[in-house]
Amino acid sequence: MEKNKLKAVIFDLDGVITDSAKYHYLAWKALADELGIDFDEAYNEKLKGVSRMESLELILANGNACDKYTDEEKFSMAEKKNDNYKELIKQITPADVLPGIMDFLNELKAAGIKIALASVSKNAPFILKQLELEDYFNYVADAAKVPNAKPFPDIFLAGMEAFSLTPEVCIGVEDARTGVEAIHRAGMKAVGVGTPSEMEEADLLVTTGELKLELVKKAFNME
Ligand code: B16
Ligand code: MG
């Protein structure tokens, strides 16, 4: 059987390119404390790859408080968290790119493989700027314009369609269960770089430091 040629790699941001989860945690924690709701780092794991409003619902559910607030109140809570988060991520610098990612991006660029970002975060463009990685990405999906968040495939399909490609020649890289599901629903192979217990469905499980073009091609029988 003829091998597919790898033409695009579509990356998640938080947990793959950089660890922005710690700032999401601090910002949600401040809000949860204010509301008197229990929230810790273990619960924060559930919010990885989950959209802002869905994350808020999960936090409120932890305090049995989903029905306590109007939609307008929930909106302003999410806005407050985001204002706090935006302040925190100003401290992100190029030193915060996760191990191995720079080398992998350089390998892809040198091989002429397209690079896209499929993050549900509306702050993704700002984070890429802080990391000084904007020039590596041929396409950055706009989370605000994607109809359905992960685990729906929309954001990975947006990346693929931007290059007029088909799923067989694209792969996705994720750290969250919901993201791996989104990649699979898009018809692509999924590289998992997250906590192993969360990555059972990934087709290849590595650390970011182990990400190498040859390894990925071999694992997926691509060229
Ligand atoms: P924002 P990813 C996701 O990023 C985060 O993992 C998730 O915790 C966050 O709630 C979501 O972005 C939305 O982010 O509030 O900045 O729009 O993993 O898809 O890169
Ligand atoms: Mg992620």
PDB file of C-alpha atoms and ligand atoms in Angstrom:
ATOM      1  CA  MET A   1       0.000   0.000   0.000  1.00  0.00           C
ATOM      2  CA  GLU A   2       1.270   3.438  -0.905  1.00  0.00           C
ATOM      3  CA  LYS A   3       2.255   5.611   2.023  1.00  0.00           C
ATOM      4  CA  ASN A   4       0.518   8.946   2.642  1.00  0.00           C
ATOM      5  CA  LYS A   5       2.765  11.975   2.578  1.00  0.00           C
ATOM      6  CA  LEU A   6       2.581  14.012   5.775  1.00  0.00           C
ATOM      7  CA  LYS A   7       1.568  17.520   4.693  1.00  0.00           C
ATOM      8  CA  ALA A   8       0.332  19.284   7.833  1.00  0.00           C
ATOM      9  CA  VAL A   9       0.665  19.090  11.595  1.00  0.00           C
ATOM     10  CA  ILE A  10      -2.123  20.731  13.578  1.00  0.00           C
ATOM     11  CA  PHE A  11      -1.208  21.644  17.140  1.00  0.00           C
ATOM     12  CA  ASP A  12      -3.203  22.320  20.247  1.00  0.00           C
ATOM     13  CA  LEU A  13      -1.671  25.167  22.300  1.00  0.00           C
ATOM     14  CA  ASP A  14      -2.242  24.792  26.025  1.00  0.00           C
ATOM     15  CA  GLY A  15      -0.281  21.770  27.256  1.00  0.00           C
ATOM     16  CA  VAL A  16       1.422  21.160  23.899  1.00  0.00           C
ATOM     17  CA  ILE A  17       3.240  24.351  22.911  1.00  0.00           C
ATOM     18  CA  THR A  18       3.296  25.927  26.370  1.00  0.00           C
ATOM     19  CA  ASP A  19       1.844  25.294  29.815  1.00  0.00           C
ATOM     20  CA  SER A  20      -0.807  27.999  29.996  1.00  0.00           C
ATOM     21  CA  ALA A  21      -2.953  25.721  32.219  1.00  0.00           C
ATOM     22  CA  LYS A  22      -1.171  27.022  35.328  1.00  0.00           C
ATOM     23  CA  TYR A  23      -2.395  30.556  34.551  1.00  0.00           C
ATOM     24  CA  HIS A  24      -5.916  29.339  33.748  1.00  0.00           C
ATOM     25  CA  TYR A  25      -5.827  27.617  37.143  1.00  0.00           C
ATOM     26  CA  LEU A  26      -4.758  30.744  39.039  1.00  0.00           C
ATOM     27  CA  ALA A  27      -7.418  32.864  37.340  1.00  0.00           C
ATOM     28  CA  TRP A  28     -10.222  30.321  37.902  1.00  0.00           C
ATOM     29  CA  LYS A  29      -9.056  29.770  41.485  1.00  0.00           C
ATOM     30  CA  ALA A  30      -9.419  33.493  42.260  1.00  0.00           C
ATOM     31  CA  LEU A  31     -12.983  33.409  40.927  1.00  0.00           C
ATOM     32  CA  ALA A  32     -13.884  30.165  42.728  1.00  0.00           C
ATOM     33  CA  ASP A  33     -12.541  31.563  46.032  1.00  0.00           C
ATOM     34  CA  GLU A  34     -14.644  34.659  45.568  1.00  0.00           C
ATOM     35  CA  LEU A  35     -17.727  32.489  44.986  1.00  0.00           C
ATOM     36  CA  GLY A  36     -16.843  30.197  47.906  1.00  0.00           C
ATOM     37  CA  ILE A  37     -16.565  27.135  45.656  1.00  0.00           C
ATOM     38  CA  ASP A  38     -13.946  24.403  46.161  1.00  0.00           C
ATOM     39  CA  PHE A  39     -11.462  24.282  43.311  1.00  0.00           C
ATOM     40  CA  ASP A  40      -8.050  22.640  43.214  1.00  0.00           C
ATOM     41  CA  GLU A  41      -5.415  21.592  40.678  1.00  0.00           C
ATOM     42  CA  ALA A  42      -6.898  18.091  40.346  1.00  0.00           C
ATOM     43  CA  TYR A  43     -10.266  19.571  39.344  1.00  0.00           C
ATOM     44  CA  ASN A  44      -8.451  21.968  36.980  1.00  0.00           C
ATOM     45  CA  GLU A  45      -7.389  18.896  34.941  1.00  0.00           C
ATOM     46  CA  LYS A  46     -11.028  18.546  33.863  1.00  0.00           C
ATOM     47  CA  LEU A  47     -10.873  21.997  32.246  1.00  0.00           C
ATOM     48  CA  LYS A  48      -8.034  21.231  29.847  1.00  0.00           C
ATOM     49  CA  GLY A  49      -9.163  21.730  26.261  1.00  0.00           C
ATOM     50  CA  VAL A  50     -12.609  22.784  27.489  1.00  0.00           C
ATOM     51  CA  SER A  51     -14.004  26.171  26.333  1.00  0.00           C
ATOM     52  CA  ARG A  52     -14.248  29.151  28.701  1.00  0.00           C
ATOM     53  CA  MET A  53     -18.014  29.027  29.334  1.00  0.00           C
ATOM     54  CA  GLU A  54     -18.017  25.220  29.677  1.00  0.00           C
ATOM     55  CA  SER A  55     -15.144  25.518  32.167  1.00  0.00           C
ATOM     56  CA  LEU A  56     -17.193  27.981  34.229  1.00  0.00           C
ATOM     57  CA  GLU A  57     -20.164  25.578  34.234  1.00  0.00           C
ATOM     58  CA  LEU A  58     -17.892  22.762  35.495  1.00  0.00           C
ATOM     59  CA  ILE A  59     -16.594  24.972  38.310  1.00  0.00           C
ATOM     60  CA  LEU A  60     -20.106  26.060  39.300  1.00  0.00           C
ATOM     61  CA  ALA A  61     -21.247  22.424  39.179  1.00  0.00           C
ATOM     62  CA  ASN A  62     -18.549  21.599  41.733  1.00  0.00           C
ATOM     63  CA  GLY A  63     -20.309  23.985  44.116  1.00  0.00           C
ATOM     64  CA  ASN A  64     -23.837  22.934  43.052  1.00  0.00           C
ATOM     65  CA  ALA A  65     -24.219  26.524  41.862  1.00  0.00           C
ATOM     66  CA  CYS A  66     -25.130  26.166  38.152  1.00  0.00           C
ATOM     67  CA  ASP A  67     -28.723  27.351  38.673  1.00  0.00           C
ATOM     68  CA  LYS A  68     -27.811  30.077  41.125  1.00  0.00           C
ATOM     69  CA  TYR A  69     -26.763  32.634  38.502  1.00  0.00           C
ATOM     70  CA  THR A  70     -28.285  34.187  35.381  1.00  0.00           C
ATOM     71  CA  ASP A  71     -26.569  33.896  32.015  1.00  0.00           C
ATOM     72  CA  GLU A  72     -25.575  37.546  32.302  1.00  0.00           C
ATOM     73  CA  GLU A  73     -23.949  36.958  35.679  1.00  0.00           C
ATOM     74  CA  LYS A  74     -22.098  33.935  34.291  1.00  0.00           C
ATOM     75  CA  PHE A  75     -20.897  36.010  31.373  1.00  0.00           C
ATOM     76  CA  SER A  76     -19.454  38.666  33.621  1.00  0.00           C
ATOM     77  CA  MET A  77     -17.805  36.002  35.822  1.00  0.00           C
ATOM     78  CA  ALA A  78     -16.100  34.533  32.743  1.00  0.00           C
ATOM     79  CA  GLU A  79     -15.058  38.012  31.663  1.00  0.00           C
ATOM     80  CA  LYS A  80     -13.566  38.721  35.062  1.00  0.00           C
ATOM     81  CA  LYS A  81     -11.599  35.460  34.976  1.00  0.00           C
ATOM     82  CA  ASN A  82     -10.385  36.286  31.499  1.00  0.00           C
ATOM     83  CA  ASP A  83      -9.251  39.810  32.483  1.00  0.00           C
ATOM     84  CA  ASN A  84      -7.235  38.256  35.288  1.00  0.00           C
ATOM     85  CA  TYR A  85      -5.867  35.541  32.948  1.00  0.00           C
ATOM     86  CA  LYS A  86      -4.834  38.170  30.371  1.00  0.00           C
ATOM     87  CA  GLU A  87      -2.793  39.973  33.025  1.00  0.00           C
ATOM     88  CA  LEU A  88      -1.112  36.697  34.069  1.00  0.00           C
ATOM     89  CA  ILE A  89      -0.125  35.606  30.559  1.00  0.00           C
ATOM     90  CA  LYS A  90       1.761  38.859  29.983  1.00  0.00           C
ATOM     91  CA  GLN A  91       4.614  37.128  31.829  1.00  0.00           C
ATOM     92  CA  ILE A  92       4.911  34.363  29.189  1.00  0.00           C
ATOM     93  CA  THR A  93       8.220  34.584  27.282  1.00  0.00           C
ATOM     94  CA  PRO A  94       9.957  32.426  24.609  1.00  0.00           C
ATOM     95  CA  ALA A  95      11.580  30.500  27.494  1.00  0.00           C
ATOM     96  CA  ASP A  96       8.119  29.038  28.180  1.00  0.00           C
ATOM     97  CA  VAL A  97       7.945  27.023  24.958  1.00  0.00           C
ATOM     98  CA  LEU A  98       7.776  23.385  26.132  1.00  0.00           C
ATOM     99  CA  PRO A  99      10.880  21.182  25.612  1.00  0.00           C
ATOM    100  CA  GLY A 100      11.345  19.764  22.110  1.00  0.00           C
ATOM    101  CA  ILE A 101       8.720  21.982  20.471  1.00  0.00           C
ATOM    102  CA  MET A 102      11.168  24.449  18.870  1.00  0.00           C
ATOM    103  CA  ASP A 103      13.177  21.615  17.294  1.00  0.00           C
ATOM    104  CA  PHE A 104      10.038  19.894  16.037  1.00  0.00           C
ATOM    105  CA  LEU A 105       8.678  23.137  14.523  1.00  0.00           C
ATOM    106  CA  ASN A 106      12.030  23.737  12.822  1.00  0.00           C
ATOM    107  CA  GLU A 107      12.043  20.193  11.428  1.00  0.00           C
ATOM    108  CA  LEU A 108       8.526  20.638  10.022  1.00  0.00           C
ATOM    109  CA  LYS A 109       9.360  24.013   8.531  1.00  0.00           C
ATOM    110  CA  ALA A 110      12.521  22.673   6.886  1.00  0.00           C
ATOM    111  CA  ALA A 111      10.535  19.751   5.423  1.00  0.00           C
ATOM    112  CA  GLY A 112       7.892  22.119   3.975  1.00  0.00           C
ATOM    113  CA  ILE A 113       5.158  20.623   6.169  1.00  0.00           C
ATOM    114  CA  LYS A 114       2.381  23.087   6.991  1.00  0.00           C
ATOM    115  CA  ILE A 115       1.893  24.072  10.621  1.00  0.00           C
ATOM    116  CA  ALA A 116      -1.474  25.087  12.099  1.00  0.00           C
ATOM    117  CA  LEU A 117      -2.799  25.962  15.528  1.00  0.00           C
ATOM    118  CA  ALA A 118      -6.122  24.506  16.714  1.00  0.00           C
ATOM    119  CA  SER A 119      -6.604  25.973  20.179  1.00  0.00           C
ATOM    120  CA  VAL A 120     -10.039  26.715  21.618  1.00  0.00           C
ATOM    121  CA  SER A 121      -8.455  29.618  23.481  1.00  0.00           C
ATOM    122  CA  LYS A 122      -9.423  33.082  22.305  1.00  0.00           C
ATOM    123  CA  ASN A 123      -6.112  34.230  23.784  1.00  0.00           C
ATOM    124  CA  ALA A 124      -4.065  31.926  21.529  1.00  0.00           C
ATOM    125  CA  PRO A 125      -2.803  34.672  19.145  1.00  0.00           C
ATOM    126  CA  PHE A 126      -1.535  36.721  22.096  1.00  0.00           C
ATOM    127  CA  ILE A 127       0.256  33.690  23.601  1.00  0.00           C
ATOM    128  CA  LEU A 128       1.915  32.872  20.252  1.00  0.00           C
ATOM    129  CA  LYS A 129       3.137  36.472  20.141  1.00  0.00           C
ATOM    130  CA  GLN A 130       4.552  36.231  23.680  1.00  0.00           C
ATOM    131  CA  LEU A 131       6.332  32.986  22.723  1.00  0.00           C
ATOM    132  CA  GLU A 132       7.640  34.630  19.507  1.00  0.00           C
ATOM    133  CA  LEU A 133       6.259  31.730  17.480  1.00  0.00           C
ATOM    134  CA  GLU A 134       3.888  33.605  15.175  1.00  0.00           C
ATOM    135  CA  ASP A 135       6.110  33.147  12.107  1.00  0.00           C
ATOM    136  CA  TYR A 136       6.076  29.355  12.391  1.00  0.00           C
ATOM    137  CA  PHE A 137       2.319  29.008  12.028  1.00  0.00           C
ATOM    138  CA  ASN A 138       0.913  29.012   8.514  1.00  0.00           C
ATOM    139  CA  TYR A 139      -2.600  29.092   9.953  1.00  0.00           C
ATOM    140  CA  VAL A 140      -4.130  29.919  13.339  1.00  0.00           C
ATOM    141  CA  ALA A 141      -7.760  28.832  13.728  1.00  0.00           C
ATOM    142  CA  ASP A 142      -9.983  31.538  15.199  1.00  0.00           C
ATOM    143  CA  ALA A 143     -11.700  29.912  18.195  1.00  0.00           C
ATOM    144  CA  ALA A 144     -14.404  32.601  18.095  1.00  0.00           C
ATOM    145  CA  LYS A 145     -15.437  31.573  14.586  1.00  0.00           C
ATOM    146  CA  VAL A 146     -15.437  27.812  15.074  1.00  0.00           C
ATOM    147  CA  PRO A 147     -19.037  26.671  15.685  1.00  0.00           C
ATOM    148  CA  ASN A 148     -18.427  23.697  18.002  1.00  0.00           C
ATOM    149  CA  ALA A 149     -15.639  23.394  20.570  1.00  0.00           C
ATOM    150  CA  LYS A 150     -13.659  20.152  21.157  1.00  0.00           C
ATOM    151  CA  PRO A 151     -14.555  17.210  21.229  1.00  0.00           C
ATOM    152  CA  PHE A 152     -16.239  18.295  17.970  1.00  0.00           C
ATOM    153  CA  PRO A 153     -13.740  18.122  15.105  1.00  0.00           C
ATOM    154  CA  ASP A 154     -14.437  21.635  13.757  1.00  0.00           C
ATOM    155  CA  ILE A 155     -11.227  23.342  14.855  1.00  0.00           C
ATOM    156  CA  PHE A 156      -8.963  20.594  13.441  1.00  0.00           C
ATOM    157  CA  LEU A 157     -10.997  20.559  10.228  1.00  0.00           C
ATOM    158  CA  ALA A 158     -10.554  24.351   9.982  1.00  0.00           C
ATOM    159  CA  GLY A 159      -6.781  23.853  10.031  1.00  0.00           C
ATOM    160  CA  MET A 160      -6.943  21.145   7.389  1.00  0.00           C
ATOM    161  CA  GLU A 161      -9.300  23.100   5.132  1.00  0.00           C
ATOM    162  CA  ALA A 162      -7.103  26.197   5.337  1.00  0.00           C
ATOM    163  CA  PHE A 163      -4.482  24.185   3.415  1.00  0.00           C
ATOM    164  CA  SER A 164      -7.060  22.449   1.162  1.00  0.00           C
ATOM    165  CA  LEU A 165      -5.908  19.065   2.455  1.00  0.00           C
ATOM    166  CA  THR A 166      -7.613  15.787   3.422  1.00  0.00           C
ATOM    167  CA  PRO A 167      -7.349  14.131   6.879  1.00  0.00           C
ATOM    168  CA  GLU A 168      -5.076  11.272   5.757  1.00  0.00           C
ATOM    169  CA  VAL A 169      -2.180  13.691   5.210  1.00  0.00           C
ATOM    170  CA  CYS A 170      -2.672  15.659   8.446  1.00  0.00           C
ATOM    171  CA  ILE A 171      -1.980  14.759  12.058  1.00  0.00           C
ATOM    172  CA  GLY A 172      -3.051  16.467  15.283  1.00  0.00           C
ATOM    173  CA  VAL A 173      -1.096  16.919  18.517  1.00  0.00           C
ATOM    174  CA  GLU A 174      -3.026  17.167  21.796  1.00  0.00           C
ATOM    175  CA  ASP A 175      -2.689  16.958  25.568  1.00  0.00           C
ATOM    176  CA  ALA A 176      -6.388  16.583  26.438  1.00  0.00           C
ATOM    177  CA  ARG A 177      -8.782  13.652  26.057  1.00  0.00           C
ATOM    178  CA  THR A 178     -11.389  15.937  24.529  1.00  0.00           C
ATOM    179  CA  GLY A 179      -8.801  17.120  21.976  1.00  0.00           C
ATOM    180  CA  VAL A 180      -7.758  13.589  20.985  1.00  0.00           C
ATOM    181  CA  GLU A 181     -11.437  12.834  20.369  1.00  0.00           C
ATOM    182  CA  ALA A 182     -11.725  15.984  18.202  1.00  0.00           C
ATOM    183  CA  ILE A 183      -8.704  14.886  16.104  1.00  0.00           C
ATOM    184  CA  HIS A 184     -10.172  11.416  15.595  1.00  0.00           C
ATOM    185  CA  ARG A 185     -13.576  12.809  14.657  1.00  0.00           C
ATOM    186  CA  ALA A 186     -11.730  14.906  12.052  1.00  0.00           C
ATOM    187  CA  GLY A 187     -10.402  11.612  10.634  1.00  0.00           C
ATOM    188  CA  MET A 188      -6.764  12.267  11.566  1.00  0.00           C
ATOM    189  CA  LYS A 189      -4.191  10.345  13.577  1.00  0.00           C
ATOM    190  CA  ALA A 190      -3.582  11.779  17.032  1.00  0.00           C
ATOM    191  CA  VAL A 191      -0.277  12.288  18.813  1.00  0.00           C
ATOM    192  CA  GLY A 192      -0.839  12.561  22.573  1.00  0.00           C
ATOM    193  CA  VAL A 193       1.606  14.459  24.765  1.00  0.00           C
ATOM    194  CA  GLY A 194      -0.486  14.587  27.930  1.00  0.00           C
ATOM    195  CA  THR A 195      -0.773  12.573  31.123  1.00  0.00           C
ATOM    196  CA  PRO A 196      -0.707   8.890  30.006  1.00  0.00           C
ATOM    197  CA  SER A 197      -3.921   8.024  31.894  1.00  0.00           C
ATOM    198  CA  GLU A 198      -5.722  10.723  29.855  1.00  0.00           C
ATOM    199  CA  MET A 199      -4.158   9.678  26.563  1.00  0.00           C
ATOM    200  CA  GLU A 200      -5.493   6.124  26.177  1.00  0.00           C
ATOM    201  CA  GLU A 201      -7.077   6.939  22.823  1.00  0.00           C
ATOM    202  CA  ALA A 202      -3.996   8.609  21.291  1.00  0.00           C
ATOM    203  CA  ASP A 203      -2.376   6.734  18.373  1.00  0.00           C
ATOM    204  CA  LEU A 204       1.111   7.667  19.568  1.00  0.00           C
ATOM    205  CA  LEU A 205       2.001   8.764  23.082  1.00  0.00           C
ATOM    206  CA  VAL A 206       5.200  10.758  23.588  1.00  0.00           C
ATOM    207  CA  THR A 207       6.538  13.634  25.655  1.00  0.00           C
ATOM    208  CA  THR A 208       7.021  16.951  23.808  1.00  0.00           C
ATOM    209  CA  GLY A 209      10.771  16.341  24.102  1.00  0.00           C
ATOM    210  CA  GLU A 210      10.405  13.119  22.105  1.00  0.00           C
ATOM    211  CA  LEU A 211       8.525  14.698  19.187  1.00  0.00           C
ATOM    212  CA  LYS A 212      10.574  14.024  16.053  1.00  0.00           C
ATOM    213  CA  LEU A 213       9.449  14.056  12.445  1.00  0.00           C
ATOM    214  CA  GLU A 214      10.919  10.624  11.669  1.00  0.00           C
ATOM    215  CA  LEU A 215       9.287   9.054  14.730  1.00  0.00           C
ATOM    216  CA  VAL A 216       5.867  10.421  13.817  1.00  0.00           C
ATOM    217  CA  LYS A 217       6.120   9.372  10.160  1.00  0.00           C
ATOM    218  CA  LYS A 218       7.212   5.877  11.157  1.00  0.00           C
ATOM    219  CA  ALA A 219       4.437   5.484  13.739  1.00  0.00           C
ATOM    220  CA  PHE A 220       1.780   6.419  11.174  1.00  0.00           C
ATOM    221  CA  ASN A 221       3.390   4.715   8.176  1.00  0.00           C
ATOM    222  CA  MET A 222       3.702   8.050   6.378  1.00  0.00           C
ATOM    223  CA  GLU A 223       6.442   9.596   4.318  1.00  0.00           C
TER     224      GLU A 223
HETATM  225  P1  B16 B   1      -9.710  31.035  26.763  1.00  0.00           P
HETATM  226  P2  B16 B   1      -6.241  24.631  24.265  1.00  0.00           P
HETATM  227  C1  B16 B   1      -7.859  25.693  26.099  1.00  0.00           C
HETATM  228  O1  B16 B   1      -6.700  25.759  25.328  1.00  0.00           O
HETATM  229  C2  B16 B   1      -7.488  25.422  27.541  1.00  0.00           C
HETATM  230  O2  B16 B   1      -6.927  24.124  27.664  1.00  0.00           O
HETATM  231  C3  B16 B   1      -8.721  25.499  28.403  1.00  0.00           C
HETATM  232  O3  B16 B   1      -8.381  25.280  29.748  1.00  0.00           O
HETATM  233  C4  B16 B   1      -9.368  26.894  28.241  1.00  0.00           C
HETATM  234  O4  B16 B   1     -10.571  26.981  29.003  1.00  0.00           O
HETATM  235  C5  B16 B   1      -9.693  27.113  26.762  1.00  0.00           C
HETATM  236  O5  B16 B   1      -8.487  26.992  26.010  1.00  0.00           O
HETATM  237  C6  B16 B   1     -10.317  28.472  26.491  1.00  0.00           C
HETATM  238  O6  B16 B   1      -9.381  29.461  26.697  1.00  0.00           O
HETATM  239  O7  B16 B   1     -10.504  31.274  27.995  1.00  0.00           O
HETATM  240  O8  B16 B   1      -8.326  31.656  26.791  1.00  0.00           O
HETATM  241  O9  B16 B   1     -10.457  31.394  25.496  1.00  0.00           O
HETATM  242  O10 B16 B   1      -5.832  23.424  25.053  1.00  0.00           O
HETATM  243  O11 B16 B   1      -7.402  24.374  23.296  1.00  0.00           O
HETATM  244  O12 B16 B   1      -5.082  25.309  23.583  1.00  0.00           O
HETATM  245 MG    MG B   2      -4.522  21.564  25.432  1.00  0.00          MG
END
